[in-house]
XYZ file of C-alpha atoms in Angstrom:
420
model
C 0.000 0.000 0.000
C 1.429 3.804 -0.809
C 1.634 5.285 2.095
C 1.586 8.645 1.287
C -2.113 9.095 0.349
C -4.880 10.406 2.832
C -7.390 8.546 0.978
C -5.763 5.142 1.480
C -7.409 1.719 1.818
C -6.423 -1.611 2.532
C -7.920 -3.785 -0.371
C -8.529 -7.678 0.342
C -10.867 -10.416 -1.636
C -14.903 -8.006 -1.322
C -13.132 -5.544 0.976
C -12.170 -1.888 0.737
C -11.632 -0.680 4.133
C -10.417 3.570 4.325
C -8.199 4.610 6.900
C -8.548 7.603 9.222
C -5.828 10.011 9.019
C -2.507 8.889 10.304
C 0.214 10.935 11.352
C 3.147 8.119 10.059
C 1.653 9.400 6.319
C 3.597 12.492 5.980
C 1.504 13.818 2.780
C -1.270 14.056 5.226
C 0.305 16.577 8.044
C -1.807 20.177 8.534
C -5.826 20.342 9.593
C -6.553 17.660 6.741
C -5.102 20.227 4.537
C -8.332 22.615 4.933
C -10.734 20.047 4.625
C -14.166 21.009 5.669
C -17.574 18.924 6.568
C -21.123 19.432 6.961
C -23.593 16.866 9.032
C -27.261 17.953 9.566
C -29.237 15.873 11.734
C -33.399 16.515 12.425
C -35.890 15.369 15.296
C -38.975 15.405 13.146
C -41.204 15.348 16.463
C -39.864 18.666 17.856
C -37.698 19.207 20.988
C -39.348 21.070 24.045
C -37.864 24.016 24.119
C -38.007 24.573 27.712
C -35.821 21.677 28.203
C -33.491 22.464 25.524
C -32.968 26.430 25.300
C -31.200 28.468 28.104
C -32.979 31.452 29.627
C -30.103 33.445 29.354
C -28.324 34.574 25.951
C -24.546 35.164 25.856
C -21.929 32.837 27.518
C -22.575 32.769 30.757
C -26.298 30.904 30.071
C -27.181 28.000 32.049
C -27.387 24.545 30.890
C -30.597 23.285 30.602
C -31.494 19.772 31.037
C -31.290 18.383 27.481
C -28.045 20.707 27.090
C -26.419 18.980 30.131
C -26.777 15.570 27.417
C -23.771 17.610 25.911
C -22.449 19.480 28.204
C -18.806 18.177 28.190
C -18.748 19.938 24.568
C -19.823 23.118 25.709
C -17.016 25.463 24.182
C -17.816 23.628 20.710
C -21.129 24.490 20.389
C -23.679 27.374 19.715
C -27.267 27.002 20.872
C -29.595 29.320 18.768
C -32.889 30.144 19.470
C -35.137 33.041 18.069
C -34.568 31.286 14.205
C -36.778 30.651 11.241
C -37.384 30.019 7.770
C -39.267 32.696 6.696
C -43.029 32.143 4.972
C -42.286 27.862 5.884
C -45.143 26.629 7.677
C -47.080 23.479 7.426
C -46.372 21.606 10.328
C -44.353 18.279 9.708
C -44.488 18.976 6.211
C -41.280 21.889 6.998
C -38.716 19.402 7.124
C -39.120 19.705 3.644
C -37.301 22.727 3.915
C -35.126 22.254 6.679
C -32.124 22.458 4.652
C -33.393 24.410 1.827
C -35.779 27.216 2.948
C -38.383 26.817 0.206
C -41.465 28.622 1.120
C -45.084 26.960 1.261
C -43.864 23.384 1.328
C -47.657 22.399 2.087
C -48.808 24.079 -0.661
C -50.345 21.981 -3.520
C -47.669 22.998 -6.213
C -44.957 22.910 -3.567
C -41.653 22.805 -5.534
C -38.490 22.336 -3.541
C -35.415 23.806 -4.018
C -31.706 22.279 -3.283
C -30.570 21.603 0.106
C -27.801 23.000 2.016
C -25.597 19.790 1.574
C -26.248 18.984 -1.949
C -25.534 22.525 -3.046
C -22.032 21.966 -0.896
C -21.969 18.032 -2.374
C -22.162 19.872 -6.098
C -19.041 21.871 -5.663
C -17.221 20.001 -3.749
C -18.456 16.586 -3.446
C -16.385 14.844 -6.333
C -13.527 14.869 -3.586
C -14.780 11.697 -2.072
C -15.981 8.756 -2.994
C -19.608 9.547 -2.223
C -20.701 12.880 -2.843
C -23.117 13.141 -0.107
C -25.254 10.288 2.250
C -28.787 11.056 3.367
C -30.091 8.794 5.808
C -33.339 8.579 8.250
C -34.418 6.462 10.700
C -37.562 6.043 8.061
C -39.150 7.420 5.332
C -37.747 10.342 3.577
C -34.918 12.009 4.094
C -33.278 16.364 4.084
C -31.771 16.257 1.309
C -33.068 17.622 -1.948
C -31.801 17.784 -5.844
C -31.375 21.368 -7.110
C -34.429 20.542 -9.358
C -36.308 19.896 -5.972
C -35.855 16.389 -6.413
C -35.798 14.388 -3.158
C -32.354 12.648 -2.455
C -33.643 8.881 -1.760
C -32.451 8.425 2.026
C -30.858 5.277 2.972
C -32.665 3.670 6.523
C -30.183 0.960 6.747
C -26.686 1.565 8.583
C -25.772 -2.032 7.085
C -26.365 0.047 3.456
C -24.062 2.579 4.338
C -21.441 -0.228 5.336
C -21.949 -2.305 2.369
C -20.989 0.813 0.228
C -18.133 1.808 2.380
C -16.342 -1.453 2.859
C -17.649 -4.281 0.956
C -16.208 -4.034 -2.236
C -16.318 -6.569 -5.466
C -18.501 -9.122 -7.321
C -21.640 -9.866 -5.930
C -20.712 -13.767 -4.955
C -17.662 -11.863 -2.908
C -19.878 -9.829 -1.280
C -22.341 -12.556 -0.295
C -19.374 -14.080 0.962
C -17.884 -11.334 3.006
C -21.495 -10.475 4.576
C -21.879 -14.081 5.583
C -18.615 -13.835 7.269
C -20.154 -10.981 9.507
C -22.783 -12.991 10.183
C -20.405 -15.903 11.132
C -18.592 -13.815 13.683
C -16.037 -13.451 11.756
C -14.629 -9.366 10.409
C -14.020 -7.835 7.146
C -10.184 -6.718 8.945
C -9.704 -10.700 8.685
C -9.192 -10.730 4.846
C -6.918 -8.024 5.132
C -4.660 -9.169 8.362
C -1.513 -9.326 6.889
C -1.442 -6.661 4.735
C -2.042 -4.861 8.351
C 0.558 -6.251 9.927
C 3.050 -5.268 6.883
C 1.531 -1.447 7.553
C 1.974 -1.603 11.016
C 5.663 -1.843 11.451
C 6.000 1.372 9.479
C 3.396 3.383 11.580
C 3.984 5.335 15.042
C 2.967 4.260 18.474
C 0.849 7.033 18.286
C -0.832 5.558 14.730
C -0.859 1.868 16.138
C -3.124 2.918 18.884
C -5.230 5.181 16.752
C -5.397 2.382 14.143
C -6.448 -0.558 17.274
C -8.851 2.157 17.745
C -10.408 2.727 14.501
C -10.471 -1.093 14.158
C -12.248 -1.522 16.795
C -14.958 1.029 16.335
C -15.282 -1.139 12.625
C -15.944 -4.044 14.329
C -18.070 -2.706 16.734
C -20.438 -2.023 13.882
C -20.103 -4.871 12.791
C -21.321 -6.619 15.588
C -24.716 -4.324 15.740
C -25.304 -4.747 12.111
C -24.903 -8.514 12.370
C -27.471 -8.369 15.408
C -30.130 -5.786 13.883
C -29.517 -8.029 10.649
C -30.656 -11.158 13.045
C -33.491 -9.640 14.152
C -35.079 -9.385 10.796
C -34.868 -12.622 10.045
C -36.137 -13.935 13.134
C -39.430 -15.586 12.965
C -42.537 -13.387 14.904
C -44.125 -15.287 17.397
C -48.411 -15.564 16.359
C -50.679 -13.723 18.978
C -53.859 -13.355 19.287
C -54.109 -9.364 19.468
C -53.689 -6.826 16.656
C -50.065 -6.351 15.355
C -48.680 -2.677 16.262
C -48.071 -0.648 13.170
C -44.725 -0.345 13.375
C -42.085 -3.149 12.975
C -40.342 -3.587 16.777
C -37.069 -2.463 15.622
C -38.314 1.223 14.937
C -38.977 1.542 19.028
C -35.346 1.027 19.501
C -34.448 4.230 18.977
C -30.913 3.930 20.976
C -29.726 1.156 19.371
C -31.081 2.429 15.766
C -29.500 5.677 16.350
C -26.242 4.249 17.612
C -25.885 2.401 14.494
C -26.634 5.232 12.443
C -24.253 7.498 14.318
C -21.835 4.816 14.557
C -21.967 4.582 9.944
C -21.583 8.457 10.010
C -18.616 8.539 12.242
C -16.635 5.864 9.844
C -17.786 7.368 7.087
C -16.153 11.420 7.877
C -13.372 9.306 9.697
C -12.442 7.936 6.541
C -13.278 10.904 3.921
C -15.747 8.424 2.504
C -17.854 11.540 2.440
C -18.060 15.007 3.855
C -21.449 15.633 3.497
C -23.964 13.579 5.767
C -27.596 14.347 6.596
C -29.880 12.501 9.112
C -33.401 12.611 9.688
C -35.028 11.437 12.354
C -38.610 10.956 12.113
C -39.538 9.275 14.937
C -42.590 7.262 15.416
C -46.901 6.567 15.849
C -45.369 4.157 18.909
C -44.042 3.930 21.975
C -40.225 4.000 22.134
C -38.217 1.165 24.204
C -36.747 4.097 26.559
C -37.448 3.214 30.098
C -40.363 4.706 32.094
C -42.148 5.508 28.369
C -45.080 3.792 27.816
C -46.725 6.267 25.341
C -46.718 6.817 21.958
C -44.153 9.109 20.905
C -45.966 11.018 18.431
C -48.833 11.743 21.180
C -45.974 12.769 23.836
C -44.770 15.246 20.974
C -48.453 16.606 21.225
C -48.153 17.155 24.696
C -50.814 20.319 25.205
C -48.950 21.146 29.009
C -49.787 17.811 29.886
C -47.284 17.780 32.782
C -47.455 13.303 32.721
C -46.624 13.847 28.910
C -43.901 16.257 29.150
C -42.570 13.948 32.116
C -42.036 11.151 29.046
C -41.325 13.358 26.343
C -38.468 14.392 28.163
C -37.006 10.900 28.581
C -37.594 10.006 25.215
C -35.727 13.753 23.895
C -32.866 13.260 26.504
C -32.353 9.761 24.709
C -31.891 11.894 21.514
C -29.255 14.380 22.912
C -27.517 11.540 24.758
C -27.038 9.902 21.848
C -26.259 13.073 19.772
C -23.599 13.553 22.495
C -21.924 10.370 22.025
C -21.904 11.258 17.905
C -19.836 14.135 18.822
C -17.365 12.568 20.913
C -16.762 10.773 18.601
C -15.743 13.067 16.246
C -13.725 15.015 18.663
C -11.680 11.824 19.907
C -10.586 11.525 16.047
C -7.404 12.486 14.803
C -7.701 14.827 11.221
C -4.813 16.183 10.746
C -3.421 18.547 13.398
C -7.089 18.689 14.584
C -9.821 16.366 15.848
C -12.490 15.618 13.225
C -15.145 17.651 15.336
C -13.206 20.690 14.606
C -12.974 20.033 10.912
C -17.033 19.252 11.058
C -19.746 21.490 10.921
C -22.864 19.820 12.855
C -26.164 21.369 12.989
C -28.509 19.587 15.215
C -31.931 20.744 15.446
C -35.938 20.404 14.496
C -38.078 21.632 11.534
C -40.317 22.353 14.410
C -40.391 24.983 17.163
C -43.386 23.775 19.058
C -44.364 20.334 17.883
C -47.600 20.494 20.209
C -49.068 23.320 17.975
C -47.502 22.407 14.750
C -45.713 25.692 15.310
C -42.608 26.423 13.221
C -41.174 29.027 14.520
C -38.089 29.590 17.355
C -36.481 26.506 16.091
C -34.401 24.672 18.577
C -30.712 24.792 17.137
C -27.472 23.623 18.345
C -24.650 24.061 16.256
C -21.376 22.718 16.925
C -17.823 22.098 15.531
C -16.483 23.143 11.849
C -13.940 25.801 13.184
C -16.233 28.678 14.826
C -15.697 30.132 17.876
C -18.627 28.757 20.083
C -19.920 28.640 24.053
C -22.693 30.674 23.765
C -26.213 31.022 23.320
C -27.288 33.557 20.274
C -30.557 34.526 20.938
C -32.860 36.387 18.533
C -36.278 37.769 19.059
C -38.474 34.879 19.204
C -41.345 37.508 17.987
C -39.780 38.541 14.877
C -37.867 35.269 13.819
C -34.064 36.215 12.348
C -33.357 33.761 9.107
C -32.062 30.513 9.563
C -30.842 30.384 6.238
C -28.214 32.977 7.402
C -26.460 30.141 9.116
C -26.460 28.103 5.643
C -24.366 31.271 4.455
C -22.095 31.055 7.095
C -21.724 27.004 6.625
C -20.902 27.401 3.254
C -18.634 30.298 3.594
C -16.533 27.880 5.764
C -16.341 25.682 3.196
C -14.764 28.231 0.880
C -17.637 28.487 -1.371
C -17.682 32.376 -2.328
C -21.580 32.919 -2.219
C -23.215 35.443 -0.302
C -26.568 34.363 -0.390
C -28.875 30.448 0.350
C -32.439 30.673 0.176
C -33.744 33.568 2.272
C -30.302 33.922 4.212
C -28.498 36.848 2.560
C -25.371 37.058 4.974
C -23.761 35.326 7.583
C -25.154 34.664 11.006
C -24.775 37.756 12.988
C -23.047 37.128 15.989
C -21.240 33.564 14.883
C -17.927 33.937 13.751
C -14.982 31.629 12.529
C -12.045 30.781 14.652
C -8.994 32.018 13.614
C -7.554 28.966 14.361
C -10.193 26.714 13.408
């Protein structure tokens, strides 16, 4: 293998595995020589805003109970409240337009426009081996053509791992899946060819590579057992059958996985562009001490017994959000960690899911080289343009355009780290 390549991969019989960036391969030295990310991720149900945004605007705020989820990563985020897209309404139809701002989008000759990442993906997304990756937990995705075509969004983190790592003709690949399955790993085939690398790489690169190793086979292992699940025959009762399949309830494990297939997939520049909708569900999540459905919890009315269980099921979310980013910040890209080189924005296409209401979005926004640890606050009676943050994303990415949708600057009051 040429080691002087960022982009390298260890090739064996149905296997293509990229590495992360290693500090033995000398071509690769500097922040990932400028490289820049984006990752949007959506909770199509809403997130109480009581629980999420601080009372307080500046730095000095207060963390609230869903921001103590991710509180360790306090000085690489922003929370922003007081945000809109202007003129979207339409209740869970606006995550439509959660990355692209189109107007009306439950209008009857609602046309999209492009999204955020696949205007990014167009410029810039040839670098990689995938363009872009929209996933959801179910059911469409964010992620939208420039024609206002919908991006078909992949539901299965086995999909995502397929592409990334199972390379070859199809009997190779039956044959490398069945080895998961089997108990066996796709870093097997290409042991030796591991070993040769390894006595030319640091102590430093050793342990980062154990690492990465082990984070692919611990995805392996909750592929092989979500994978198990589906073929497991359903036991015949004599009651209606929910209307969901079981798996959707698991929202830990399901986001875990999905997490877990974004994480390899920045760590190893198999993309830069990632976007993640979570829909949630007409059923009641396997989170302990919820035994509602979780779209009813989302319409709450004040109920204070509903709230109570909403927030268990939201503080799930965050949790798991939290683990997402650490992450990214525990990996190496170049002189950085891969948080740093990684815009996230983490939010809802709803303000108040109760009413429907879309305005005062909940927003966090964390990583990608901005100077963060505060709480920008605009006036939740006259909404200030999200789409001003899709400036300042792009921007960052070095794409000279002044203007996304209805944002026609950058976010007042966000600014880029100088050494970011």
């Amino acid at each position: 293998m040429n080691l002087t390549t960022r982009r390298s991969f260890l090739h064996g019989a149905g296997v293509a595995i990229g590495l992360p960036f290693l500090e033995s391969l000398p071509a690769m030295a500097g922040p990932a020589n400028g490289r820049r990310r984006l990752v949007a991720v959506n909770v199509g149900l809403g997130l109480h805003a009581p629980n999420m945004i601080p009372t307080a605007a500046g730095k000095d705020y207060e963390l609230t109970p869903y921001l103590k989820e991710i509180g360790e990563f306090r000085d690489q985020f922003t929370v922003i409240s007081g945000t809109s897209h202007p003129a979207v309404g339409g209740g869970h139809s606006s995550y439509k337009s959660f990355l692209t701002g189109a107007q009306h989008p439950n209008s009857a000759g609602f046309r999209n426009t492009i999204s955020i990442d696949q205007f990014a993906a167009a410029e810039l997304g040839s670098e990689t081996r995938f363009g872009s990756i929209s996933l959801s937990s179910s059911g469409p995705g964010l992620s939208w053509s420039r024609s206002g075509v919908e991006i078909p969004a992949i539901t299965r983190p086995s999909e995502v791992f397929r592409k990334m790592f199972v390379a070859g003709k199809p009997d190779e690949q039956a044959r490398q899946l069945q080895r998961l399955r089997d108990g066996q790993s796709i870093l097997d085939v290409v042991l030796d060819k591991t070993k040769s690398m390894c006595r030319r790489l640091s102590g430093r690169d050793k342990e980062k590579l154990d690492q990465y190793f082990e984070a692919v086979r611990e995805a392996e292992r909750r592929l092989v057992k979500a994978e198990e699940w589906e073929h497991q025959p359903k036991p015949v009762v004599a009651v209606k059958p929910p209307q969901d399949e079981p798996d959707s309830r698991k929202i830990v494990e399901q986001m875990r996985s999905i997490y877990d297939v974004m994480h390899l997939s920045l760590e190893t520049d198999s993309t830069r562009f990632l976007t993640y909708n979570f829909t949630g569900m007409n059923a009641v999540p396997v989170v302990p001490g919820v035994d509602e459905d979780y779209h009813n919890l989302s319409h709450h009315g004040l109920d204070a017994a509903k709230i109570k269980q909403l927030t268990l099921v939201e503080s799930v979310v965050l949790r798991e959000f939290g683990g997402f980013l650490k992450k990214l910040s525990e990996s190496s890209d170049g002189d950085a960690s891969l948080l740093e080189s990684t815009m996230v924005l983490f939010g809802s296409n709803l303000g108040n899911a109760s009413s429907h209401d879309t305005r005062n979005l909940p927003i966090i926004f964390a990583g990608g080289g901005f100077e963060h640890g505060q709480h920008l606050a605009f006036d939740p009676e006259n909404n200030y343009p999200l789409p001003n943050l899709f400036v300042s994303m792009l921007q960052r990415l070095g794409l000279e355009t002044g203007s996304f949708a209805t944002g026609t600057k950058p976010m007042d009051g966000l600014k880029m780290s100088v050494t970011g």
